[in-house]
């Protein structure tokens, strides 16, 4: 295990827990199987939803002998979390839940996740692995610029970094001028934020004529949204740092489900805790190594909210080959797409259906709208075009302004991000013969 005195050079792989990260795959399989059996047993007895699902699948917990039986188990979806809002999927009593986080649901209600003390330890553990594999050690100073709060980014990275002995600057998101000032004054060596915010920071630094030698920054841990190899090159060049990808989702634990090592050739999944599968999103059939499909996770050690075959909707592929860094943990390709319509705007998950639900509640609006997403100066902008009723068009400007304020306020408070709202005249949004084209995403985040 990594200690404060550890003498590490950037060229050498750093493990947080070598016995797990480099475990022979046959041993790993045994460990996963044993934990899977226990987990299925536990949820069958503690979560009525899972008892029902497992019964409906015509199996008994004892039928699950190991991970070779994983495919027999039922899936869990975001909708299941929503239907059991807020706590009904928790497998531990509330007295043992010490933290909750939440992220966007498909409409209105958010997805609530709960952690026991052991879950928080586990989370810190996987973040400590992430940081070590990116070469971040106890002599580093990390500026955590992910949002703190219900979003898992800030607090998740925070406690993991403390566990790894790294000095944490809990600055949270936003306030770019201050971020830069603190980075200079406090000698920040590592930053954790979304990749688009990293590019924005780089641009601001250039405008403010901050010299590279004024900074001690050498590595960034970027995630919470898709980003391409092109973006990586841009970040690495403009900030002169190593840019490492970190992946995660609240339902599974938050950031730290998987992350890159310094080889930057796929993200190592902490699969002693989260067993990955790739399925065909249409047929739900499991796919083989190297085949692209939807990523599914089963958590085998979590207590608060263990999930069985959770459909992430993220598209990727897996390789089980040992990495050059020595880790045996399965790697996933960078995630660049989803099998649903979720958008990620400045790191915040947004479903078009959430916007639609708000609009339908607001009088004076036709159900015709369009969402346009752009990235300007490396910041995402969501513009919402909404058609108003004929009667409003002929109304006085004051009334239209009031309507605009009402819609903007309602949408912004539901999504948790600011938007640009344009009210447009009836019949100006293009009609489609089939499925309405609700979203125009001009960011073009595709494989480099
Ligand atoms: O975004 C957790 C996180 C925080 C990850 C900070 C990394 C860093 P949610 O808000 O639940 O959790 O959103 C999860 O974000 O299903 C992906 O679609 C997307 N996502 C997260 N990390 C990446 C990444 C956090 N590195 C959803 N690359 C996931 C691509 C990512 N997409």
Short mmCIF file of C-alpha atoms and ligand atoms in Angstrom, two decimals:
data_model
loop_
_atom_site.label_atom_id
_atom_site.label_comp_id
_atom_site.label_asym_id
_atom_site.label_seq_id
_atom_site.Cartn_x
_atom_site.Cartn_y
_atom_site.Cartn_z
CA UNK A 1 0.00 0.00 0.00
CA UNK A 2 1.06 3.49 -0.79
CA UNK A 3 2.58 5.50 2.09
CA UNK A 4 3.51 9.14 2.71
CA UNK A 5 7.20 8.23 2.41
CA UNK A 6 6.75 6.45 -0.90
CA UNK A 7 9.37 7.43 -3.41
CA UNK A 8 7.65 7.42 -6.73
CA UNK A 9 8.68 8.52 -10.12
CA UNK A 10 6.17 9.37 -12.80
CA UNK A 11 7.50 6.63 -15.03
CA UNK A 12 6.66 3.89 -12.54
CA UNK A 13 3.13 2.58 -12.12
CA UNK A 14 1.75 3.43 -8.72
CA UNK A 15 -0.78 1.10 -7.18
CA UNK A 16 -3.00 1.91 -4.27
CA UNK A 17 -3.76 -1.74 -3.61
CA UNK A 18 -1.60 -3.91 -5.83
CA UNK A 19 -3.12 -7.12 -4.49
CA UNK A 20 -6.47 -6.11 -5.96
CA UNK A 21 -5.47 -4.03 -8.96
CA UNK A 22 -3.07 -6.67 -10.29
CA UNK A 23 -4.91 -9.76 -9.04
CA UNK A 24 -4.71 -12.84 -11.31
CA UNK A 25 -8.00 -12.89 -13.21
CA UNK A 26 -8.88 -16.39 -12.02
CA UNK A 27 -8.66 -15.18 -8.39
CA UNK A 28 -10.66 -12.11 -9.26
CA UNK A 29 -13.39 -14.25 -10.76
CA UNK A 30 -13.56 -16.31 -7.58
CA UNK A 31 -13.81 -13.16 -5.47
CA UNK A 32 -16.51 -11.69 -7.73
CA UNK A 33 -18.49 -14.93 -7.65
CA UNK A 34 -18.36 -15.18 -3.89
CA UNK A 35 -19.46 -11.57 -3.44
CA UNK A 36 -22.15 -11.89 -6.09
CA UNK A 37 -23.69 -14.86 -4.28
CA UNK A 38 -23.75 -12.90 -1.01
CA UNK A 39 -25.14 -9.81 -2.67
CA UNK A 40 -28.01 -11.68 -4.37
CA UNK A 41 -28.88 -13.37 -1.10
CA UNK A 42 -28.85 -10.00 0.71
CA UNK A 43 -31.01 -8.10 -1.74
CA UNK A 44 -33.45 -10.98 -2.05
CA UNK A 45 -34.12 -10.72 1.66
CA UNK A 46 -33.81 -6.95 2.14
CA UNK A 47 -35.31 -5.34 -0.96
CA UNK A 48 -38.91 -6.30 -1.85
CA UNK A 49 -38.40 -4.99 -5.40
CA UNK A 50 -35.54 -7.43 -6.00
CA UNK A 51 -37.31 -10.32 -4.32
CA UNK A 52 -40.17 -9.78 -6.78
CA UNK A 53 -37.87 -9.45 -9.78
CA UNK A 54 -35.86 -12.54 -8.87
CA UNK A 55 -39.03 -14.54 -8.25
CA UNK A 56 -40.42 -13.36 -11.59
CA UNK A 57 -37.22 -14.52 -13.29
CA UNK A 58 -38.02 -17.98 -11.94
CA UNK A 59 -34.79 -18.33 -10.01
CA UNK A 60 -33.79 -18.68 -6.38
CA UNK A 61 -30.76 -16.91 -4.88
CA UNK A 62 -29.12 -20.34 -4.42
CA UNK A 63 -29.24 -20.84 -8.21
CA UNK A 64 -26.60 -18.14 -8.60
CA UNK A 65 -23.35 -20.04 -8.14
CA UNK A 66 -20.99 -17.48 -9.62
CA UNK A 67 -20.55 -14.82 -12.26
CA UNK A 68 -21.25 -17.36 -14.99
CA UNK A 69 -24.88 -17.07 -13.80
CA UNK A 70 -24.95 -13.27 -13.91
CA UNK A 71 -26.89 -13.26 -17.21
CA UNK A 72 -29.79 -15.10 -15.51
CA UNK A 73 -30.44 -12.18 -13.19
CA UNK A 74 -32.86 -9.34 -14.00
CA UNK A 75 -31.76 -5.87 -15.09
CA UNK A 76 -32.26 -2.66 -13.11
CA UNK A 77 -33.00 0.65 -14.86
CA UNK A 78 -33.13 4.33 -13.96
CA UNK A 79 -36.90 4.00 -14.16
CA UNK A 80 -36.79 1.38 -11.39
CA UNK A 81 -34.95 3.88 -9.20
CA UNK A 82 -37.55 6.47 -10.03
CA UNK A 83 -40.44 4.12 -9.28
CA UNK A 84 -38.87 3.40 -5.92
CA UNK A 85 -38.12 7.05 -5.13
CA UNK A 86 -36.56 7.98 -2.80
CA UNK A 87 -35.42 5.09 -0.60
CA UNK A 88 -37.26 1.89 -1.49
CA UNK A 89 -34.31 0.22 -3.20
CA UNK A 90 -32.04 0.72 -0.20
CA UNK A 91 -30.86 -2.59 1.20
CA UNK A 92 -29.71 -1.18 4.54
CA UNK A 93 -31.91 0.37 7.25
CA UNK A 94 -31.98 4.18 7.28
CA UNK A 95 -30.12 4.20 10.60
CA UNK A 96 -27.11 2.82 8.72
CA UNK A 97 -27.34 5.25 5.79
CA UNK A 98 -24.99 8.14 6.49
CA UNK A 99 -25.11 10.07 3.21
CA UNK A 100 -27.38 10.56 0.22
CA UNK A 101 -26.62 12.02 -3.19
CA UNK A 102 -28.92 12.55 -6.15
CA UNK A 103 -28.80 13.04 -9.89
CA UNK A 104 -31.33 13.87 -12.58
CA UNK A 105 -34.15 11.48 -13.28
CA UNK A 106 -35.80 11.24 -16.67
CA UNK A 107 -38.63 13.51 -15.60
CA UNK A 108 -38.94 15.68 -12.54
CA UNK A 109 -37.81 13.40 -9.78
CA UNK A 110 -34.16 12.74 -9.22
CA UNK A 111 -32.39 9.45 -8.66
CA UNK A 112 -31.50 9.14 -5.00
CA UNK A 113 -28.55 7.06 -3.85
CA UNK A 114 -27.63 6.14 -0.28
CA UNK A 115 -24.33 5.16 1.33
CA UNK A 116 -23.48 3.35 4.54
CA UNK A 117 -20.18 4.09 6.32
CA UNK A 118 -18.65 1.07 4.58
CA UNK A 119 -19.87 2.37 1.22
CA UNK A 120 -18.15 5.70 1.84
CA UNK A 121 -14.94 3.84 2.69
CA UNK A 122 -15.27 1.82 -0.49
CA UNK A 123 -15.82 5.00 -2.50
CA UNK A 124 -12.74 6.65 -1.02
CA UNK A 125 -10.82 3.47 -1.74
CA UNK A 126 -11.64 3.51 -5.46
CA UNK A 127 -10.86 7.22 -5.71
CA UNK A 128 -7.53 6.61 -3.97
CA UNK A 129 -6.84 3.98 -6.66
CA UNK A 130 -7.80 6.49 -9.35
CA UNK A 131 -5.45 9.13 -8.02
CA UNK A 132 -2.55 6.73 -7.55
CA UNK A 133 -2.94 5.35 -11.04
CA UNK A 134 -2.77 8.92 -12.37
CA UNK A 135 0.45 9.45 -10.43
CA UNK A 136 -1.11 11.70 -7.80
CA UNK A 137 0.57 11.09 -4.44
CA UNK A 138 0.55 12.51 -0.92
CA UNK A 139 2.86 15.38 -1.80
CA UNK A 140 0.29 16.61 -4.33
CA UNK A 141 -2.24 19.38 -3.83
CA UNK A 142 -5.54 18.74 -5.60
CA UNK A 143 -8.06 21.42 -6.45
CA UNK A 144 -11.46 19.77 -6.48
CA UNK A 145 -13.47 21.88 -8.90
CA UNK A 146 -16.35 19.44 -9.33
CA UNK A 147 -19.53 20.70 -7.72
CA UNK A 148 -20.01 19.87 -4.05
CA UNK A 149 -23.53 18.96 -2.98
CA UNK A 150 -25.98 16.39 -4.24
CA UNK A 151 -23.75 15.80 -7.27
CA UNK A 152 -21.24 13.05 -6.45
CA UNK A 153 -18.23 14.69 -8.12
CA UNK A 154 -17.05 17.07 -5.39
CA UNK A 155 -17.47 15.08 -2.19
CA UNK A 156 -16.54 11.79 -3.86
CA UNK A 157 -13.15 12.97 -5.08
CA UNK A 158 -12.66 14.99 -1.90
CA UNK A 159 -12.73 12.11 0.57
CA UNK A 160 -10.83 9.77 -1.73
CA UNK A 161 -8.05 12.34 -2.08
CA UNK A 162 -7.90 12.78 1.69
CA UNK A 163 -7.68 9.03 2.09
CA UNK A 164 -4.74 9.01 -0.32
CA UNK A 165 -3.07 11.66 1.85
CA UNK A 166 -3.31 14.30 -0.87
CA UNK A 167 -3.88 17.91 0.21
CA UNK A 168 -7.40 18.90 -0.86
CA UNK A 169 -8.55 22.36 -1.89
CA UNK A 170 -12.36 21.99 -1.78
CA UNK A 171 -13.11 24.93 -4.05
CA UNK A 172 -16.13 23.36 -5.84
CA UNK A 173 -17.21 24.51 -9.32
CA UNK A 174 -17.36 27.94 -10.89
CA UNK A 175 -15.73 31.30 -10.11
CA UNK A 176 -12.96 30.91 -12.64
CA UNK A 177 -10.92 33.95 -11.63
CA UNK A 178 -10.71 32.64 -8.10
CA UNK A 179 -9.87 29.15 -9.33
CA UNK A 180 -6.89 30.55 -11.21
CA UNK A 181 -5.76 32.77 -8.34
CA UNK A 182 -5.90 29.87 -5.89
CA UNK A 183 -4.15 27.58 -8.32
CA UNK A 184 -1.27 30.05 -8.46
CA UNK A 185 -1.15 30.96 -4.78
CA UNK A 186 -1.70 27.51 -3.26
CA UNK A 187 0.61 25.63 -5.61
CA UNK A 188 -2.08 23.32 -6.99
CA UNK A 189 -0.48 20.33 -8.70
CA UNK A 190 -3.63 18.40 -9.66
CA UNK A 191 -7.11 19.47 -10.67
CA UNK A 192 -10.37 17.56 -10.79
CA UNK A 193 -13.13 19.04 -12.96
CA UNK A 194 -15.06 18.39 -16.16
CA UNK A 195 -12.89 18.34 -19.31
CA UNK A 196 -14.86 21.21 -20.83
CA UNK A 197 -14.23 23.31 -17.74
CA UNK A 198 -10.51 22.49 -17.98
CA UNK A 199 -10.50 23.94 -21.50
CA UNK A 200 -12.38 26.97 -20.32
CA UNK A 201 -9.85 27.47 -17.53
CA UNK A 202 -7.04 27.23 -20.08
CA UNK A 203 -8.68 29.87 -22.22
CA UNK A 204 -9.22 32.21 -19.27
CA UNK A 205 -5.61 31.76 -18.22
CA UNK A 206 -4.50 32.76 -21.66
CA UNK A 207 -6.71 35.86 -21.54
CA UNK A 208 -5.39 36.74 -18.11
CA UNK A 209 -1.84 36.21 -19.36
CA UNK A 210 -1.09 33.64 -16.68
CA UNK A 211 2.31 32.15 -17.43
CA UNK A 212 2.83 28.42 -17.25
CA UNK A 213 5.72 28.92 -14.84
CA UNK A 214 3.32 30.67 -12.41
CA UNK A 215 1.58 27.32 -11.98
CA UNK A 216 2.64 23.97 -10.49
CA UNK A 217 -0.17 22.07 -12.21
CA UNK A 218 0.88 18.73 -13.73
CA UNK A 219 -2.16 16.46 -13.87
CA UNK A 220 -5.94 16.64 -14.26
CA UNK A 221 -8.65 14.09 -13.44
CA UNK A 222 -11.43 14.81 -15.89
CA UNK A 223 -14.84 13.20 -16.24
CA UNK A 224 -18.59 13.47 -15.64
CA UNK A 225 -19.12 14.04 -19.38
CA UNK A 226 -17.87 12.53 -22.65
CA UNK A 227 -14.65 13.92 -24.10
CA UNK A 228 -12.59 12.98 -27.10
CA UNK A 229 -8.91 12.31 -27.74
CA UNK A 230 -8.86 15.67 -29.53
CA UNK A 231 -10.03 17.37 -26.37
CA UNK A 232 -7.38 15.51 -24.43
CA UNK A 233 -4.67 16.80 -26.78
CA UNK A 234 -6.00 20.33 -26.47
CA UNK A 235 -6.11 20.21 -22.66
CA UNK A 236 -2.68 18.62 -22.39
CA UNK A 237 -1.15 21.18 -24.72
CA UNK A 238 -2.85 24.29 -23.42
CA UNK A 239 -2.27 23.48 -19.74
CA UNK A 240 0.93 21.41 -20.16
CA UNK A 241 -0.47 18.64 -17.99
CA UNK A 242 -1.34 14.97 -18.13
CA UNK A 243 -5.11 14.59 -18.70
CA UNK A 244 -6.66 11.46 -17.19
CA UNK A 245 -10.21 10.20 -17.70
CA UNK A 246 -12.35 9.28 -14.69
CA UNK A 247 -15.75 7.66 -15.16
CA UNK A 248 -18.59 6.97 -12.83
CA UNK A 249 -22.27 7.33 -12.15
CA UNK A 250 -24.15 8.08 -8.96
CA UNK A 251 -26.16 4.88 -9.07
CA UNK A 252 -23.05 2.71 -8.95
CA UNK A 253 -21.07 4.87 -6.49
CA UNK A 254 -20.17 8.17 -8.21
CA UNK A 255 -16.77 9.00 -9.71
CA UNK A 256 -14.24 6.17 -9.40
CA UNK A 257 -16.12 3.31 -11.03
CA UNK A 258 -13.30 3.30 -13.60
CA UNK A 259 -10.33 5.46 -14.50
CA UNK A 260 -7.30 5.58 -16.74
CA UNK A 261 -3.76 4.86 -15.70
CA UNK A 262 -0.87 6.80 -17.20
CA UNK A 263 -0.91 4.53 -20.28
CA UNK A 264 -4.19 6.22 -21.29
CA UNK A 265 -5.38 3.10 -23.08
CA UNK A 266 -8.79 2.48 -21.59
CA UNK A 267 -10.29 2.97 -18.14
CA UNK A 268 -9.61 0.29 -15.52
CA UNK A 269 -12.87 -0.79 -13.96
CA UNK A 270 -12.77 -1.47 -10.23
CA UNK A 271 -14.38 -4.79 -10.99
CA UNK A 272 -13.70 -6.37 -7.63
CA UNK A 273 -16.61 -4.09 -6.59
CA UNK A 274 -18.48 -3.37 -9.83
CA UNK A 275 -18.85 -6.24 -12.30
CA UNK A 276 -19.18 -4.94 -15.86
CA UNK A 277 -21.04 -6.48 -18.79
CA UNK A 278 -21.72 -5.23 -22.28
CA UNK A 279 -25.15 -5.89 -23.74
CA UNK A 280 -26.94 -5.18 -26.96
CA UNK A 281 -29.30 -2.34 -25.91
CA UNK A 282 -32.00 -3.61 -28.26
CA UNK A 283 -32.00 -7.35 -27.60
CA UNK A 284 -30.40 -7.15 -24.12
CA UNK A 285 -28.15 -10.09 -25.08
CA UNK A 286 -24.64 -10.08 -23.58
CA UNK A 287 -21.89 -9.11 -26.05
CA UNK A 288 -18.31 -10.35 -26.17
CA UNK A 289 -14.95 -8.72 -25.51
CA UNK A 290 -14.25 -5.85 -27.91
CA UNK A 291 -17.86 -5.52 -29.04
CA UNK A 292 -19.47 -2.14 -28.52
CA UNK A 293 -22.75 -2.01 -26.64
CA UNK A 294 -24.36 -0.76 -23.47
CA UNK A 295 -22.41 -0.96 -20.25
CA UNK A 296 -24.12 -2.74 -17.36
CA UNK A 297 -22.87 -2.95 -13.78
CA UNK A 298 -23.60 -5.19 -10.84
CA UNK A 299 -22.32 -3.87 -7.52
CA UNK A 300 -21.22 -6.76 -5.34
CA UNK A 301 -19.91 -5.06 -2.20
CA UNK A 302 -22.13 -2.02 -1.74
CA UNK A 303 -24.51 -2.07 1.23
CA UNK A 304 -26.76 1.00 0.94
CA UNK A 305 -27.89 0.67 -2.65
CA UNK A 306 -26.64 -2.55 -4.23
CA UNK A 307 -27.74 -2.78 -7.85
CA UNK A 308 -28.22 -5.82 -10.00
CA UNK A 309 -27.26 -5.48 -13.67
CA UNK A 310 -27.81 -1.73 -13.76
CA UNK A 311 -28.20 -0.43 -17.31
CA UNK A 312 -25.98 2.64 -17.49
CA UNK A 313 -27.06 3.54 -21.05
CA UNK A 314 -23.41 4.40 -21.74
CA UNK A 315 -21.96 2.86 -24.89
CA UNK A 316 -18.49 1.32 -24.83
CA UNK A 317 -16.56 -1.95 -25.17
CA UNK A 318 -14.35 -3.96 -22.82
CA UNK A 319 -10.96 -5.62 -22.94
CA UNK A 320 -9.75 -8.11 -20.33
CA UNK A 321 -6.14 -8.01 -21.52
CA UNK A 322 -3.53 -7.11 -18.94
CA UNK A 323 -2.47 -3.47 -19.24
CA UNK A 324 1.11 -2.28 -19.68
CA UNK A 325 0.85 -0.71 -16.23
CA UNK A 326 0.53 -4.20 -14.75
CA UNK A 327 -3.12 -3.93 -13.79
CA UNK A 328 -5.30 -6.91 -14.63
CA UNK A 329 -8.57 -5.04 -14.14
CA UNK A 330 -10.79 -4.99 -17.22
CA UNK A 331 -10.58 -1.81 -19.23
CA UNK A 332 -13.44 0.03 -20.90
CA UNK A 333 -13.03 2.32 -23.88
CA UNK A 334 -13.71 6.01 -23.35
CA UNK A 335 -17.49 6.49 -23.31
CA UNK A 336 -18.59 8.76 -26.11
CA UNK A 337 -22.23 7.93 -26.59
CA UNK A 338 -25.40 6.81 -24.89
CA UNK A 339 -28.23 4.52 -25.83
CA UNK A 340 -30.79 7.04 -24.58
CA UNK A 341 -31.35 10.73 -25.12
CA UNK A 342 -29.65 12.03 -21.96
CA UNK A 343 -27.56 15.14 -22.55
CA UNK A 344 -24.74 16.22 -20.29
CA UNK A 345 -24.58 20.00 -20.04
CA UNK A 346 -21.63 21.36 -18.05
CA UNK A 347 -21.46 18.02 -16.24
CA UNK A 348 -25.18 18.07 -15.37
CA UNK A 349 -27.41 15.30 -16.72
CA UNK A 350 -30.40 16.60 -18.63
CA UNK A 351 -33.22 14.58 -20.14
CA UNK A 352 -35.36 16.26 -22.83
CA UNK A 353 -38.36 14.70 -21.09
CA UNK A 354 -37.61 16.78 -17.98
CA UNK A 355 -37.89 19.95 -20.05
CA UNK A 356 -41.03 18.70 -21.75
CA UNK A 357 -42.66 17.96 -18.39
CA UNK A 358 -42.02 21.52 -17.19
CA UNK A 359 -43.31 23.02 -20.43
CA UNK A 360 -46.49 20.99 -20.30
CA UNK A 361 -47.20 22.35 -16.85
CA UNK A 362 -46.82 25.92 -18.05
CA UNK A 363 -49.92 27.47 -19.59
CA UNK A 364 -49.73 29.32 -22.88
CA UNK A 365 -47.33 26.96 -24.54
CA UNK A 366 -47.75 24.59 -27.45
CA UNK A 367 -45.99 21.26 -27.00
CA UNK A 368 -43.54 22.36 -29.68
CA UNK A 369 -40.03 22.97 -28.52
CA UNK A 370 -36.48 22.35 -29.55
CA UNK A 371 -33.29 22.08 -27.56
CA UNK A 372 -30.12 23.37 -29.17
CA UNK A 373 -26.81 22.62 -27.49
CA UNK A 374 -23.61 24.45 -28.43
CA UNK A 375 -20.17 24.69 -26.98
CA UNK A 376 -18.85 28.25 -27.02
CA UNK A 377 -15.49 29.06 -25.49
CA UNK A 378 -15.51 25.53 -24.14
CA UNK A 379 -18.69 26.06 -22.15
CA UNK A 380 -21.90 24.26 -22.99
CA UNK A 381 -24.96 26.38 -23.72
CA UNK A 382 -28.47 25.05 -23.86
CA UNK A 383 -30.89 27.16 -25.87
CA UNK A 384 -34.53 26.27 -25.60
CA UNK A 385 -36.86 27.35 -28.39
CA UNK A 386 -40.49 27.31 -27.38
CA UNK A 387 -43.51 28.11 -29.51
CA UNK A 388 -46.11 30.32 -27.86
CA UNK A 389 -49.87 30.38 -28.52
CA UNK A 390 -51.18 32.78 -31.15
CA UNK A 391 -52.93 34.81 -28.46
CA UNK A 392 -49.63 35.56 -26.75
CA UNK A 393 -48.04 36.85 -29.95
CA UNK A 394 -50.60 39.59 -30.22
CA UNK A 395 -50.30 40.36 -26.52
CA UNK A 396 -48.37 43.19 -25.06
CA UNK A 397 -44.66 42.74 -24.54
CA UNK A 398 -45.01 42.84 -20.77
CA UNK A 399 -47.12 39.66 -20.81
CA UNK A 400 -44.67 37.89 -23.08
CA UNK A 401 -41.78 38.88 -20.85
CA UNK A 402 -43.63 37.55 -17.82
CA UNK A 403 -44.26 34.25 -19.61
CA UNK A 404 -40.63 34.05 -20.63
CA UNK A 405 -39.51 34.63 -17.06
CA UNK A 406 -41.91 31.96 -15.78
CA UNK A 407 -40.74 29.31 -18.22
CA UNK A 408 -37.05 30.09 -17.83
CA UNK A 409 -37.28 30.03 -14.07
CA UNK A 410 -39.27 26.76 -14.03
CA UNK A 411 -36.90 25.00 -16.45
CA UNK A 412 -33.75 26.28 -14.74
CA UNK A 413 -34.86 25.26 -11.28
CA UNK A 414 -35.83 21.83 -12.55
CA UNK A 415 -32.58 21.21 -14.44
CA UNK A 416 -30.23 23.00 -12.07
CA UNK A 417 -28.44 24.84 -14.87
CA UNK A 418 -28.96 28.18 -16.56
CA UNK A 419 -30.37 28.21 -20.09
CA UNK A 420 -31.11 30.65 -22.88
CA UNK A 421 -34.81 30.76 -23.67
CA UNK A 422 -36.20 32.00 -26.97
CA UNK A 423 -39.95 32.26 -27.41
CA UNK A 424 -40.86 31.83 -31.05
CA UNK A 425 -44.00 32.32 -33.09
CA UNK A 426 -46.41 29.46 -33.73
CA UNK A 427 -45.40 26.97 -36.46
CA UNK A 428 -41.79 28.15 -36.65
CA UNK A 429 -40.24 25.00 -35.22
CA UNK A 430 -39.82 22.46 -37.97
CA UNK A 431 -42.39 19.66 -37.83
CA UNK A 432 -41.26 16.18 -38.50
CA UNK A 433 -43.18 13.36 -40.11
CA UNK A 434 -42.03 10.80 -37.62
CA UNK A 435 -40.30 11.27 -34.30
CA UNK A 436 -39.92 14.95 -33.51
CA UNK A 437 -36.34 16.15 -33.62
CA UNK A 438 -36.22 17.69 -30.19
CA UNK A 439 -32.50 18.00 -29.77
CA UNK A 440 -29.84 19.53 -31.97
CA UNK A 441 -26.47 18.90 -30.39
CA UNK A 442 -23.80 20.90 -32.18
CA UNK A 443 -20.95 19.84 -29.90
CA UNK A 444 -20.02 16.86 -32.08
CA UNK A 445 -18.50 14.67 -29.40
CA UNK A 446 -17.54 11.71 -31.50
CA UNK A 447 -14.49 9.48 -31.75
CA UNK A 448 -11.35 11.42 -32.71
O1 LIG B 1 -21.08 12.25 -13.41
C1 LIG B 1 -20.09 11.05 -11.58
C2 LIG B 1 -18.77 11.62 -11.91
C3 LIG B 1 -18.35 12.76 -11.29
C4 LIG B 1 -17.93 10.98 -12.81
C5 LIG B 1 -17.09 13.29 -11.57
C6 LIG B 1 -16.68 11.48 -13.09
C7 LIG B 1 -16.26 12.63 -12.46
P1 LIG B 1 -23.84 11.24 -12.71
O2 LIG B 1 -24.17 12.67 -12.51
O3 LIG B 1 -24.74 10.21 -12.15
O4 LIG B 1 -22.44 10.92 -12.13
O5 LIG B 1 -23.70 11.03 -14.29
C8 LIG B 1 -23.32 9.78 -14.79
O6 LIG B 1 -22.22 10.82 -16.68
O7 LIG B 1 -23.64 7.57 -16.98
C9 LIG B 1 -22.06 9.01 -18.17
O8 LIG B 1 -23.07 9.17 -19.15
C10 LIG B 1 -21.49 10.37 -17.81
N1 LIG B 1 -20.06 10.28 -17.48
C11 LIG B 1 -19.49 10.28 -16.29
N2 LIG B 1 -18.14 10.21 -16.41
C12 LIG B 1 -17.88 10.15 -17.75
C13 LIG B 1 -16.69 10.04 -18.52
C14 LIG B 1 -21.22 11.49 -12.48
N3 LIG B 1 -15.48 10.02 -17.98
C15 LIG B 1 -23.18 9.82 -16.29
N4 LIG B 1 -16.83 9.96 -19.87
C16 LIG B 1 -22.63 8.53 -16.86
C17 LIG B 1 -18.05 9.98 -20.46
C18 LIG B 1 -19.11 10.19 -18.43
N5 LIG B 1 -19.19 10.10 -19.77
#
